[in-house]
PDB file of C-alpha atoms in Angstrom:
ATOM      1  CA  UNK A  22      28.677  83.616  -6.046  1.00 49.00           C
ATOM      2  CA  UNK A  23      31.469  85.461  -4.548  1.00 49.00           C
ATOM      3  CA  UNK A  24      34.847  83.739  -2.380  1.00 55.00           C
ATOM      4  CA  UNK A  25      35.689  85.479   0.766  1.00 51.00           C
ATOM      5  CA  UNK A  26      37.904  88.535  -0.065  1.00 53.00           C
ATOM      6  CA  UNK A  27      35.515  89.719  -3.128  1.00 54.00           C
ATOM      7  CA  UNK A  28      36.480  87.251  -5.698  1.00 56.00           C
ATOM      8  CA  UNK A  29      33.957  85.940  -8.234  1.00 59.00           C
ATOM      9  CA  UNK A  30      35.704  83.278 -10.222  1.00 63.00           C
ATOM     10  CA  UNK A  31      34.914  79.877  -9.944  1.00 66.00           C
ATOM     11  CA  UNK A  32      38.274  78.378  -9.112  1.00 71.00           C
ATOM     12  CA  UNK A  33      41.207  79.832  -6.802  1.00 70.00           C
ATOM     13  CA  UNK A  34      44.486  79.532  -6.597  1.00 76.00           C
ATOM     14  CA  UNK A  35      45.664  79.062  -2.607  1.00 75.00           C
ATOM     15  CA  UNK A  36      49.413  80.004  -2.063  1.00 74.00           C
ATOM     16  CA  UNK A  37      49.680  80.257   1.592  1.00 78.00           C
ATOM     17  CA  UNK A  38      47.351  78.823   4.649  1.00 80.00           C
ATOM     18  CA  UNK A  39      43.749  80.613   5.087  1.00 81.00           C
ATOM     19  CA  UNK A  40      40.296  80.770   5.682  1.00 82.00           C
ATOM     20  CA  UNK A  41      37.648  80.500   3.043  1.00 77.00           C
ATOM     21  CA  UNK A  42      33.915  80.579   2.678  1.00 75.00           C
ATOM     22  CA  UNK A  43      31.341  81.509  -0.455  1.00 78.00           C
ATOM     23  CA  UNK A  44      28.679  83.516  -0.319  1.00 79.00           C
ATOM     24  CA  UNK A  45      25.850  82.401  -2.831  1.00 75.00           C
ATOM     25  CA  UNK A  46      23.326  85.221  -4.152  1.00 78.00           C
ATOM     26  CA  UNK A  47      20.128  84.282  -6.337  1.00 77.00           C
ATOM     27  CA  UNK A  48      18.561  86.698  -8.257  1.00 76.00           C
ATOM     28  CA  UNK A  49      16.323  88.333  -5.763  1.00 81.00           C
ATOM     29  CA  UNK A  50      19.215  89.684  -4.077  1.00 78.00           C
ATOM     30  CA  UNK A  51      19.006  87.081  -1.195  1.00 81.00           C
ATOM     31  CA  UNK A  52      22.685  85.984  -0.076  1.00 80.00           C
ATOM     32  CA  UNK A  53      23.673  82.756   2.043  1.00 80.00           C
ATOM     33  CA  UNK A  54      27.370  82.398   3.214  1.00 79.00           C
ATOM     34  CA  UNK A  55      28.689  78.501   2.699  1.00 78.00           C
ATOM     35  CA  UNK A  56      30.433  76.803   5.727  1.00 79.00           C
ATOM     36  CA  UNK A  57      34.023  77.852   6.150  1.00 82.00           C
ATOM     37  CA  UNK A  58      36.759  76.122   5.429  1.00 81.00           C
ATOM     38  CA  UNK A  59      40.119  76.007   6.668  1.00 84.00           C
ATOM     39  CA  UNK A  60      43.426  75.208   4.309  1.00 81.00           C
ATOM     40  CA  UNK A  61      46.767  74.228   5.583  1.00 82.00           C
ATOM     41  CA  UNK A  62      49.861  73.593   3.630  1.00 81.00           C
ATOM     42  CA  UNK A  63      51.859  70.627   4.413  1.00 82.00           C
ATOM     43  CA  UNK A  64      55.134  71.988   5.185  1.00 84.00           C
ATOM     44  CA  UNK A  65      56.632  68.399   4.855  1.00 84.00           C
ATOM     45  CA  UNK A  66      57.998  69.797   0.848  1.00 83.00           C
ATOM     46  CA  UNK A  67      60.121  71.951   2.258  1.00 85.00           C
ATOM     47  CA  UNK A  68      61.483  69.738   4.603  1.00 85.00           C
ATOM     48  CA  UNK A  69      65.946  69.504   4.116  1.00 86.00           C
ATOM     49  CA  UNK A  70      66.626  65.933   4.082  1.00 88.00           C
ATOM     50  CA  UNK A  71      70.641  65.928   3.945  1.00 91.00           C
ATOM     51  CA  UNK A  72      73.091  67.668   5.458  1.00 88.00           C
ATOM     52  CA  UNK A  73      76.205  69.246   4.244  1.00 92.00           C
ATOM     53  CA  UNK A  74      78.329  68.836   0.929  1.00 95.00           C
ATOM     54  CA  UNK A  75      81.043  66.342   2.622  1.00 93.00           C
ATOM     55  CA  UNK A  76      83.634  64.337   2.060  1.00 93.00           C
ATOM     56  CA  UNK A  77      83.454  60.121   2.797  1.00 92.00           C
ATOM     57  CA  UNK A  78      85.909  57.359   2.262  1.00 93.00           C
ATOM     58  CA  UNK A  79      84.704  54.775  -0.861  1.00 93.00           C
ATOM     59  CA  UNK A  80      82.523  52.122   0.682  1.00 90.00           C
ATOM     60  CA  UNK A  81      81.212  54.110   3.791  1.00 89.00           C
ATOM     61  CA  UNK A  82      77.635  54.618   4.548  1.00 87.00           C
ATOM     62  CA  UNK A  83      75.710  57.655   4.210  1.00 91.00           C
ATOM     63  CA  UNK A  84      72.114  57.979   5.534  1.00 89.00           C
ATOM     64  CA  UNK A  85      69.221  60.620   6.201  1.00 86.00           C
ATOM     65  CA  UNK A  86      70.623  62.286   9.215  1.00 71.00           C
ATOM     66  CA  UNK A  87      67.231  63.154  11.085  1.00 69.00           C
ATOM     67  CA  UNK A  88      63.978  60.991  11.474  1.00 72.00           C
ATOM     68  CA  UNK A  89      61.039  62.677   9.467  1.00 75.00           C
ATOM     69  CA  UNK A  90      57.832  60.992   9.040  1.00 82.00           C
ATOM     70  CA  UNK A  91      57.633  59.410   5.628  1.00 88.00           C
ATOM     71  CA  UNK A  92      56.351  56.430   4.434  1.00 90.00           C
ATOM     72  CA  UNK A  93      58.741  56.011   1.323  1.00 92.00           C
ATOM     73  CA  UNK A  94      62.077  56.919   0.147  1.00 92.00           C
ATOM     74  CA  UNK A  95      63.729  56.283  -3.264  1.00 95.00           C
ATOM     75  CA  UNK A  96      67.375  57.346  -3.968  1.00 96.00           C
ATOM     76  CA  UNK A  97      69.055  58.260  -7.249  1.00 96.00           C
ATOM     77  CA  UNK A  98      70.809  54.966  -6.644  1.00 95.00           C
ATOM     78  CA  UNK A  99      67.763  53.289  -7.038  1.00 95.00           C
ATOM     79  CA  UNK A 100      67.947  52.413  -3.150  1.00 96.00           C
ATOM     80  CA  UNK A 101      64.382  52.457  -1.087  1.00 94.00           C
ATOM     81  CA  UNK A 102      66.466  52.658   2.884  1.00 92.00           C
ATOM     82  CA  UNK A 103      67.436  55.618   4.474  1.00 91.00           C
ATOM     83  CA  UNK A 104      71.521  54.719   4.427  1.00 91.00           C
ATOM     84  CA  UNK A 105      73.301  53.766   1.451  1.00 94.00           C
ATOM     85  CA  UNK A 106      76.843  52.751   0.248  1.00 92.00           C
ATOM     86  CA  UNK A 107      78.793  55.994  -1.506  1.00 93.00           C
ATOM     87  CA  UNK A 108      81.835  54.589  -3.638  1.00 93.00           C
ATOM     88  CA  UNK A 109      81.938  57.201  -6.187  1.00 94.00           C
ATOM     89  CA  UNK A 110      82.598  61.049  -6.105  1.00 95.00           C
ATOM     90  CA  UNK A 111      78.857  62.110  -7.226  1.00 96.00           C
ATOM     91  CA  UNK A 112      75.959  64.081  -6.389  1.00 97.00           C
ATOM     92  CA  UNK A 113      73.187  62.093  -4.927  1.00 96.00           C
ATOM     93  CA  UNK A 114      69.483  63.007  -4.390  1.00 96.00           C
ATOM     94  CA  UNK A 115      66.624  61.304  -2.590  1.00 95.00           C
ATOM     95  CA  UNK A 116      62.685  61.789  -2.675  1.00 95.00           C
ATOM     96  CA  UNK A 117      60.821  61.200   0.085  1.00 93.00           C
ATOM     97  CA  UNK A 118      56.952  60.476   0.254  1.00 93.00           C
ATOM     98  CA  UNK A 119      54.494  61.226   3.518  1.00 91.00           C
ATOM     99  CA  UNK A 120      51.391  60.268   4.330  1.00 90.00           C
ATOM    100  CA  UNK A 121      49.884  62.389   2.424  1.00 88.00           C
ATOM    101  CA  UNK A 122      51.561  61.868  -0.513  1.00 91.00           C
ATOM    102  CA  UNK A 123      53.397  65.146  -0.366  1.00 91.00           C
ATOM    103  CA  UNK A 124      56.766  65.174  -1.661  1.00 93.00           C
ATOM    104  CA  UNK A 125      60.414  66.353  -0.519  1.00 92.00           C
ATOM    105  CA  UNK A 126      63.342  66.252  -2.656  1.00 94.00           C
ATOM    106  CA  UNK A 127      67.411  66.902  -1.538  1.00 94.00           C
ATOM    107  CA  UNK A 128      70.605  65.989  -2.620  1.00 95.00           C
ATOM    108  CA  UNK A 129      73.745  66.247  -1.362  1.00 95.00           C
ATOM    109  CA  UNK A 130      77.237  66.243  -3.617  1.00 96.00           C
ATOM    110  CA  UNK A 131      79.806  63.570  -1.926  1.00 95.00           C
ATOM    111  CA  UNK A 132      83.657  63.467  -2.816  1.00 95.00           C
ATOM    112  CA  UNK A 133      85.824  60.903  -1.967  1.00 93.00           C
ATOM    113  CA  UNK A 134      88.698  60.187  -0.753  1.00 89.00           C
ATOM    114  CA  UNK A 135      90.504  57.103   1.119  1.00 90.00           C
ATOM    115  CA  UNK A 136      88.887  53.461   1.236  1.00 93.00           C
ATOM    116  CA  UNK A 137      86.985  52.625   3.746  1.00 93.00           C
ATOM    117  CA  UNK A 138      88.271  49.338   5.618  1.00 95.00           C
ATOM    118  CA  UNK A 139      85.578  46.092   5.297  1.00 94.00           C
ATOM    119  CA  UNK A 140      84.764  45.929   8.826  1.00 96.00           C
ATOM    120  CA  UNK A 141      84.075  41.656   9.876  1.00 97.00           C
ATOM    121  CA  UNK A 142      83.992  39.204  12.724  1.00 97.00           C
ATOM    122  CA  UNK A 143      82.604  35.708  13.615  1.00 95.00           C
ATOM    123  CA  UNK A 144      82.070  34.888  17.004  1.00 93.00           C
ATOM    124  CA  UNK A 145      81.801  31.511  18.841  1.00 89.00           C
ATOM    125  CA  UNK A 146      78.953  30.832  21.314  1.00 81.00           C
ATOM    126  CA  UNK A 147      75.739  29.183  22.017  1.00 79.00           C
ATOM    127  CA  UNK A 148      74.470  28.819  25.164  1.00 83.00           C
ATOM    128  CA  UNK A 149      72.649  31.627  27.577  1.00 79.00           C
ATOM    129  CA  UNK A 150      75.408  30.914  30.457  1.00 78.00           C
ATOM    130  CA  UNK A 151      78.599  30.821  28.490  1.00 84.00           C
ATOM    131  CA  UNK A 152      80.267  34.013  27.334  1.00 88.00           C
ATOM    132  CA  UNK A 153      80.140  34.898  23.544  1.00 91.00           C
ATOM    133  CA  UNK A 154      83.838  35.018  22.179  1.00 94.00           C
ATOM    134  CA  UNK A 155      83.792  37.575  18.885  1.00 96.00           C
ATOM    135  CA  UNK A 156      87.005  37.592  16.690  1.00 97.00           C
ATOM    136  CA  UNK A 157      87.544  40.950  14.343  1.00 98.00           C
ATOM    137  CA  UNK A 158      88.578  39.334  10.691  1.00 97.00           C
ATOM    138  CA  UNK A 159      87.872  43.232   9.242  1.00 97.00           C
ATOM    139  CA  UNK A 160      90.621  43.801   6.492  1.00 96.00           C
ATOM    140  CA  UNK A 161      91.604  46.790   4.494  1.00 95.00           C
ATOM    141  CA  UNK A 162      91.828  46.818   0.354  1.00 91.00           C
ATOM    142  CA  UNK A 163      94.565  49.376   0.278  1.00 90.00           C
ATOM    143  CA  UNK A 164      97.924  50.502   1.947  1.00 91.00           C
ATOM    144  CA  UNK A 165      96.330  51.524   5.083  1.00 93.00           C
ATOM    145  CA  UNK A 166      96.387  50.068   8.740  1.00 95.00           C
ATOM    146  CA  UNK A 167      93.502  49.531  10.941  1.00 97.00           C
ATOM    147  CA  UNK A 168      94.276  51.364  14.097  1.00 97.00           C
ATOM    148  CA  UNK A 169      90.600  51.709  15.980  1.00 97.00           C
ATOM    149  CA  UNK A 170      88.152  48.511  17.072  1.00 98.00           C
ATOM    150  CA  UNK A 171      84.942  49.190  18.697  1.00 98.00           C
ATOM    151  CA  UNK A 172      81.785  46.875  19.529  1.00 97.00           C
ATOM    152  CA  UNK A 173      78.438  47.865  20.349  1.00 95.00           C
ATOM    153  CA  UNK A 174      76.097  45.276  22.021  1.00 92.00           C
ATOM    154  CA  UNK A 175      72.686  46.374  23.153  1.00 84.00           C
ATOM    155  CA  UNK A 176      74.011  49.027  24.980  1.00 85.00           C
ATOM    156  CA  UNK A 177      77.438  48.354  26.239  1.00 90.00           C
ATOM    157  CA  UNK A 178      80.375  49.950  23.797  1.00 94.00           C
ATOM    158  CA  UNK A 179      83.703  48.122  24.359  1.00 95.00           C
ATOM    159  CA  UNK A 180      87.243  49.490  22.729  1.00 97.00           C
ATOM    160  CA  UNK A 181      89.012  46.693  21.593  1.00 96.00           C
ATOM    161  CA  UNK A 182      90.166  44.361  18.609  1.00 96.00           C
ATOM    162  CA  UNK A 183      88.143  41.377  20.289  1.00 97.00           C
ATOM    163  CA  UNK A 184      85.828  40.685  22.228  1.00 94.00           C
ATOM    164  CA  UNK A 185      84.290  38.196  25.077  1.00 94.00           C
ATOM    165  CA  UNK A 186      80.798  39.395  26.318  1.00 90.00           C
ATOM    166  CA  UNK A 187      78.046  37.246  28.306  1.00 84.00           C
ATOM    167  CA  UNK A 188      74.527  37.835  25.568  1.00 80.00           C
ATOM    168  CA  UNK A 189      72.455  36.521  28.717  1.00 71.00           C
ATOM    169  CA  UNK A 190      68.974  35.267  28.710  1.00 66.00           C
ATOM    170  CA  UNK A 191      67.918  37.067  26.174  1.00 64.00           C
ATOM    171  CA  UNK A 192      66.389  35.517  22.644  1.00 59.00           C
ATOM    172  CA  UNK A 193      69.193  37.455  20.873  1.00 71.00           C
ATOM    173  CA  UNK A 194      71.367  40.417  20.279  1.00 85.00           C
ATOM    174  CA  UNK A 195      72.138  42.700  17.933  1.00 91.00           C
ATOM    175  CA  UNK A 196      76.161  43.136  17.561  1.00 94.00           C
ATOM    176  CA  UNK A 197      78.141  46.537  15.487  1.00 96.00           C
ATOM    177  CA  UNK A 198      81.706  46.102  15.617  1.00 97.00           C
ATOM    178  CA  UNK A 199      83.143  49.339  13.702  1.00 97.00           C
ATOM    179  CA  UNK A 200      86.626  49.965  12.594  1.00 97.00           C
ATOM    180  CA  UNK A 201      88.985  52.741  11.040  1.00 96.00           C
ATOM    181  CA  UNK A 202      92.359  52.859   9.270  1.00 95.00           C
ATOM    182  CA  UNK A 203      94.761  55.322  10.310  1.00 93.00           C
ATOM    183  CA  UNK A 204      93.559  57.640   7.391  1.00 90.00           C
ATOM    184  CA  UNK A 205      90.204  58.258   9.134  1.00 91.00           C
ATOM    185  CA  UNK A 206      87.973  55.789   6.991  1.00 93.00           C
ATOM    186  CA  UNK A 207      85.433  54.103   8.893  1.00 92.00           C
ATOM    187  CA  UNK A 208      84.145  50.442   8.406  1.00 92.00           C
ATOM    188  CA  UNK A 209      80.844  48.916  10.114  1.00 92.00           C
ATOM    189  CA  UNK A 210      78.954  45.844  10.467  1.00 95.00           C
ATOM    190  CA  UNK A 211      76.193  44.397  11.835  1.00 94.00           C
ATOM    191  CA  UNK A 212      74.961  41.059  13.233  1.00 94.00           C
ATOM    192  CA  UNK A 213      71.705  39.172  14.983  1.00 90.00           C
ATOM    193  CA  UNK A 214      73.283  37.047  17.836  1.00 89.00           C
ATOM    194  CA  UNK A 215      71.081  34.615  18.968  1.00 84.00           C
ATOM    195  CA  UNK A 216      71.578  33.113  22.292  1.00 82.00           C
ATOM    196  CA  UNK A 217      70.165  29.749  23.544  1.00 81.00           C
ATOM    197  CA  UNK A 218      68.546  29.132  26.998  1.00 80.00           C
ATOM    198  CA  UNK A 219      69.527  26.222  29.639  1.00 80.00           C
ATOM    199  CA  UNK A 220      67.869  23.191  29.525  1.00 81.00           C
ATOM    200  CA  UNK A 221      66.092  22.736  33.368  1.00 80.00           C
ATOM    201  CA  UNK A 222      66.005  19.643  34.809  1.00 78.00           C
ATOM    202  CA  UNK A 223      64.068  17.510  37.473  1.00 79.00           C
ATOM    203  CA  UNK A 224      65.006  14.354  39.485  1.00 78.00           C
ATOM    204  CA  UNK A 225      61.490  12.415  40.256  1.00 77.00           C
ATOM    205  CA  UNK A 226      60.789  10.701  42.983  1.00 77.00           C
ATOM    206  CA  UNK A 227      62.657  12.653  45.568  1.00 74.00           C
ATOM    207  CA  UNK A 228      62.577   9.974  48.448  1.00 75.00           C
ATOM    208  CA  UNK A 229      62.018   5.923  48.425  1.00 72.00           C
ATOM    209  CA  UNK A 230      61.515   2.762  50.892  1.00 78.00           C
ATOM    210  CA  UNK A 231      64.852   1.565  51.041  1.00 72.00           C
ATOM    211  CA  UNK A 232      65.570  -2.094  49.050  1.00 72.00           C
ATOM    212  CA  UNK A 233      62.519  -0.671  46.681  1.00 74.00           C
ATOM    213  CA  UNK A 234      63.352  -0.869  43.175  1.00 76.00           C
ATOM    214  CA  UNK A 235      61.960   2.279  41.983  1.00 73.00           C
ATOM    215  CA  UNK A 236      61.677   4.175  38.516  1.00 75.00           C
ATOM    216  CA  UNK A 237      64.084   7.219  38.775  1.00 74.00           C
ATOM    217  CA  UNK A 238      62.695   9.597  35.888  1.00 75.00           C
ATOM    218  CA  UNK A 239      64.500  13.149  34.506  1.00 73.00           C
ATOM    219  CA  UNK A 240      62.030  15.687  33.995  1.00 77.00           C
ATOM    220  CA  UNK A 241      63.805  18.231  31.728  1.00 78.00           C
ATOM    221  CA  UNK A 242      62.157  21.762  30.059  1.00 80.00           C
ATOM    222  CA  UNK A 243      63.511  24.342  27.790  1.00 77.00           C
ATOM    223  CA  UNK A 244      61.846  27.857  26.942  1.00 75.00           C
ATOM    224  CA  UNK A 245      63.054  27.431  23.829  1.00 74.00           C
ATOM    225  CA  UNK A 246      63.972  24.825  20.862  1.00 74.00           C
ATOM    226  CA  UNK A 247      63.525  20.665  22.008  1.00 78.00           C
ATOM    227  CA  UNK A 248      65.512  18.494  24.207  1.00 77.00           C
ATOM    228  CA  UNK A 249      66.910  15.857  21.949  1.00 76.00           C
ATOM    229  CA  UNK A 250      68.785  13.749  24.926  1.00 76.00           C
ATOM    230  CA  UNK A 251      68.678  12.786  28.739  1.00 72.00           C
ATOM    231  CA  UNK A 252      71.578  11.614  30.389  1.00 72.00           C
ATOM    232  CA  UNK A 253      70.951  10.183  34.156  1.00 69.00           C
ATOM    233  CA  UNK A 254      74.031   8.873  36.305  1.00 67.00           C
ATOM    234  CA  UNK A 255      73.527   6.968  39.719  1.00 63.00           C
ATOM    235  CA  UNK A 256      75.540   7.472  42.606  1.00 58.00           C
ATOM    236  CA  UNK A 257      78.193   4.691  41.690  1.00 56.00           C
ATOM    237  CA  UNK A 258      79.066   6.642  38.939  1.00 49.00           C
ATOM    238  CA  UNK A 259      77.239   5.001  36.095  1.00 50.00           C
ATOM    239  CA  UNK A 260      76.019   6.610  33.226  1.00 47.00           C
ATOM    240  CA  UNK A 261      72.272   6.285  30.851  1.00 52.00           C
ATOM    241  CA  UNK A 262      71.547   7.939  27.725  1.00 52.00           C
ATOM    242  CA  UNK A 263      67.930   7.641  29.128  1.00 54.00           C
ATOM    243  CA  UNK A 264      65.394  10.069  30.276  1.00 55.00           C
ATOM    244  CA  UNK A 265      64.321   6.913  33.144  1.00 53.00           C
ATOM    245  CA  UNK A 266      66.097   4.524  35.147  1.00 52.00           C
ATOM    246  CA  UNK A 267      64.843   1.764  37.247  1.00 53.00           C
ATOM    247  CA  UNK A 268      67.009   1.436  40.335  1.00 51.00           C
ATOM    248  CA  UNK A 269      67.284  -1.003  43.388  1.00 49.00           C
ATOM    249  CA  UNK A 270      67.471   1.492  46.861  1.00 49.00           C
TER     250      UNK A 270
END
């Protein structure tokens, strides 16, 4: 048997992308070509996962800077996420895996200098209707000065130290306030803000015979979570911890 291109060994050695077939010959002479196939090479090991040699601050982030399609990633760190925490002047390398198992290697040497501020907040809020209060408690572990705020929510950016923003009817949020000192290190953090609906509420019956006594009954629904109390008042100001009544008219 002979491959395409006049080669008779049994095995080949494929560098680049091509077209093959093998054409079989008995010992009559008779010769029969085999199907052809096609070879392609996944590019994906060539693929440059990091940028630059740069410079960060100790304790900032550093991630893969463009979106390939992989399906694993292990750092030298021993981190399996595309962003990690650089505190040390270092050369580090990653290995990514595709689908098909095909591997691409980079690395990138990082020097640092300055410390990154720890960027931090709590915020105060519960309900759908109320606004969301967020406090910055970010703090620096060094001479420097925090000088920038900035939040992020959904897709509203506000410039300030703190912050009061309605979260709305939705389920929750997702909340990045970053900060920097005044020697250019950045800080980050992230949060899940959850937001609670509005309890709804019915008054049942909506109209009596007058001198009836009738059973006045609160009717209340929630999208979300349980109603754990009803409160009813009556027109002369009185108040039940009831989800019923029974009133004279």
């Amino acid at each position: 048997s002979k491959w395409w291109g006049n080669l008779s060994q049994d095995t080949l050695t494929i560098l680049n992308d091509t077209t093959l077939w093998v054409t079989f010959t008995d010992s009559l002479g008779f010769s029969k070509n085999s199907d052809t196939i096609r070879i392609t090479f996944d590019a994906f090991p060539n693929t440059k996962l990091l940028g630059n040699d740069t410079t960060l601050c100790k304790g900032s982030s550093y991630s893969i800077p463009h979106t390939f399609l992989y399906t694993s990633l292990k750092w030298s760190t021993g981190d399996t996420i595309p962003k990690i925490t650089v505190n040390n002047s270092d050369t580090y390398s990653v290995t990514a895996t595709n689908s098909l198992g095909c591997k691409a290697i980079d690395s990138i040497n990082v020097t640092i200098s300055g410390i990154a501020p720890t960027a931090q907040f709590k915020y105060t809020g519960l309900c759908e209707d109320k606004a969301f209060v967020f406090n910055d408690q970010s703090s620096v572990s060094d001479t420097s000065t925090i000088t920038k705020w900035m939040w992020i929510v959904g897709s509203d950016t506000i410039v300030n130290r703190n912050l009061t923003h309605y979260i709305g009817s939705k389920d929750s949020s997702i909340v990045t306030h970053k900060v920097k000192n005044n020697n250019g290190c950045e800080g980050e953090v992230t949060k899940k803000v959850i937001s609670s609906p509005i309890p709804q509420m019915n008054i049942l019956p909506t109209s009596a015979c007058q001198y009836d006594n009738i059973q006045i009954r609160g009717i209340s629904t929630i999208s979300k979570g349980s109603i754990i109390s009803n409160q009813l008042s009556v027109v002369d100001g009185a108040f039940i911890d009831s989800s019923s009544i029974i009133r004279r008219i």
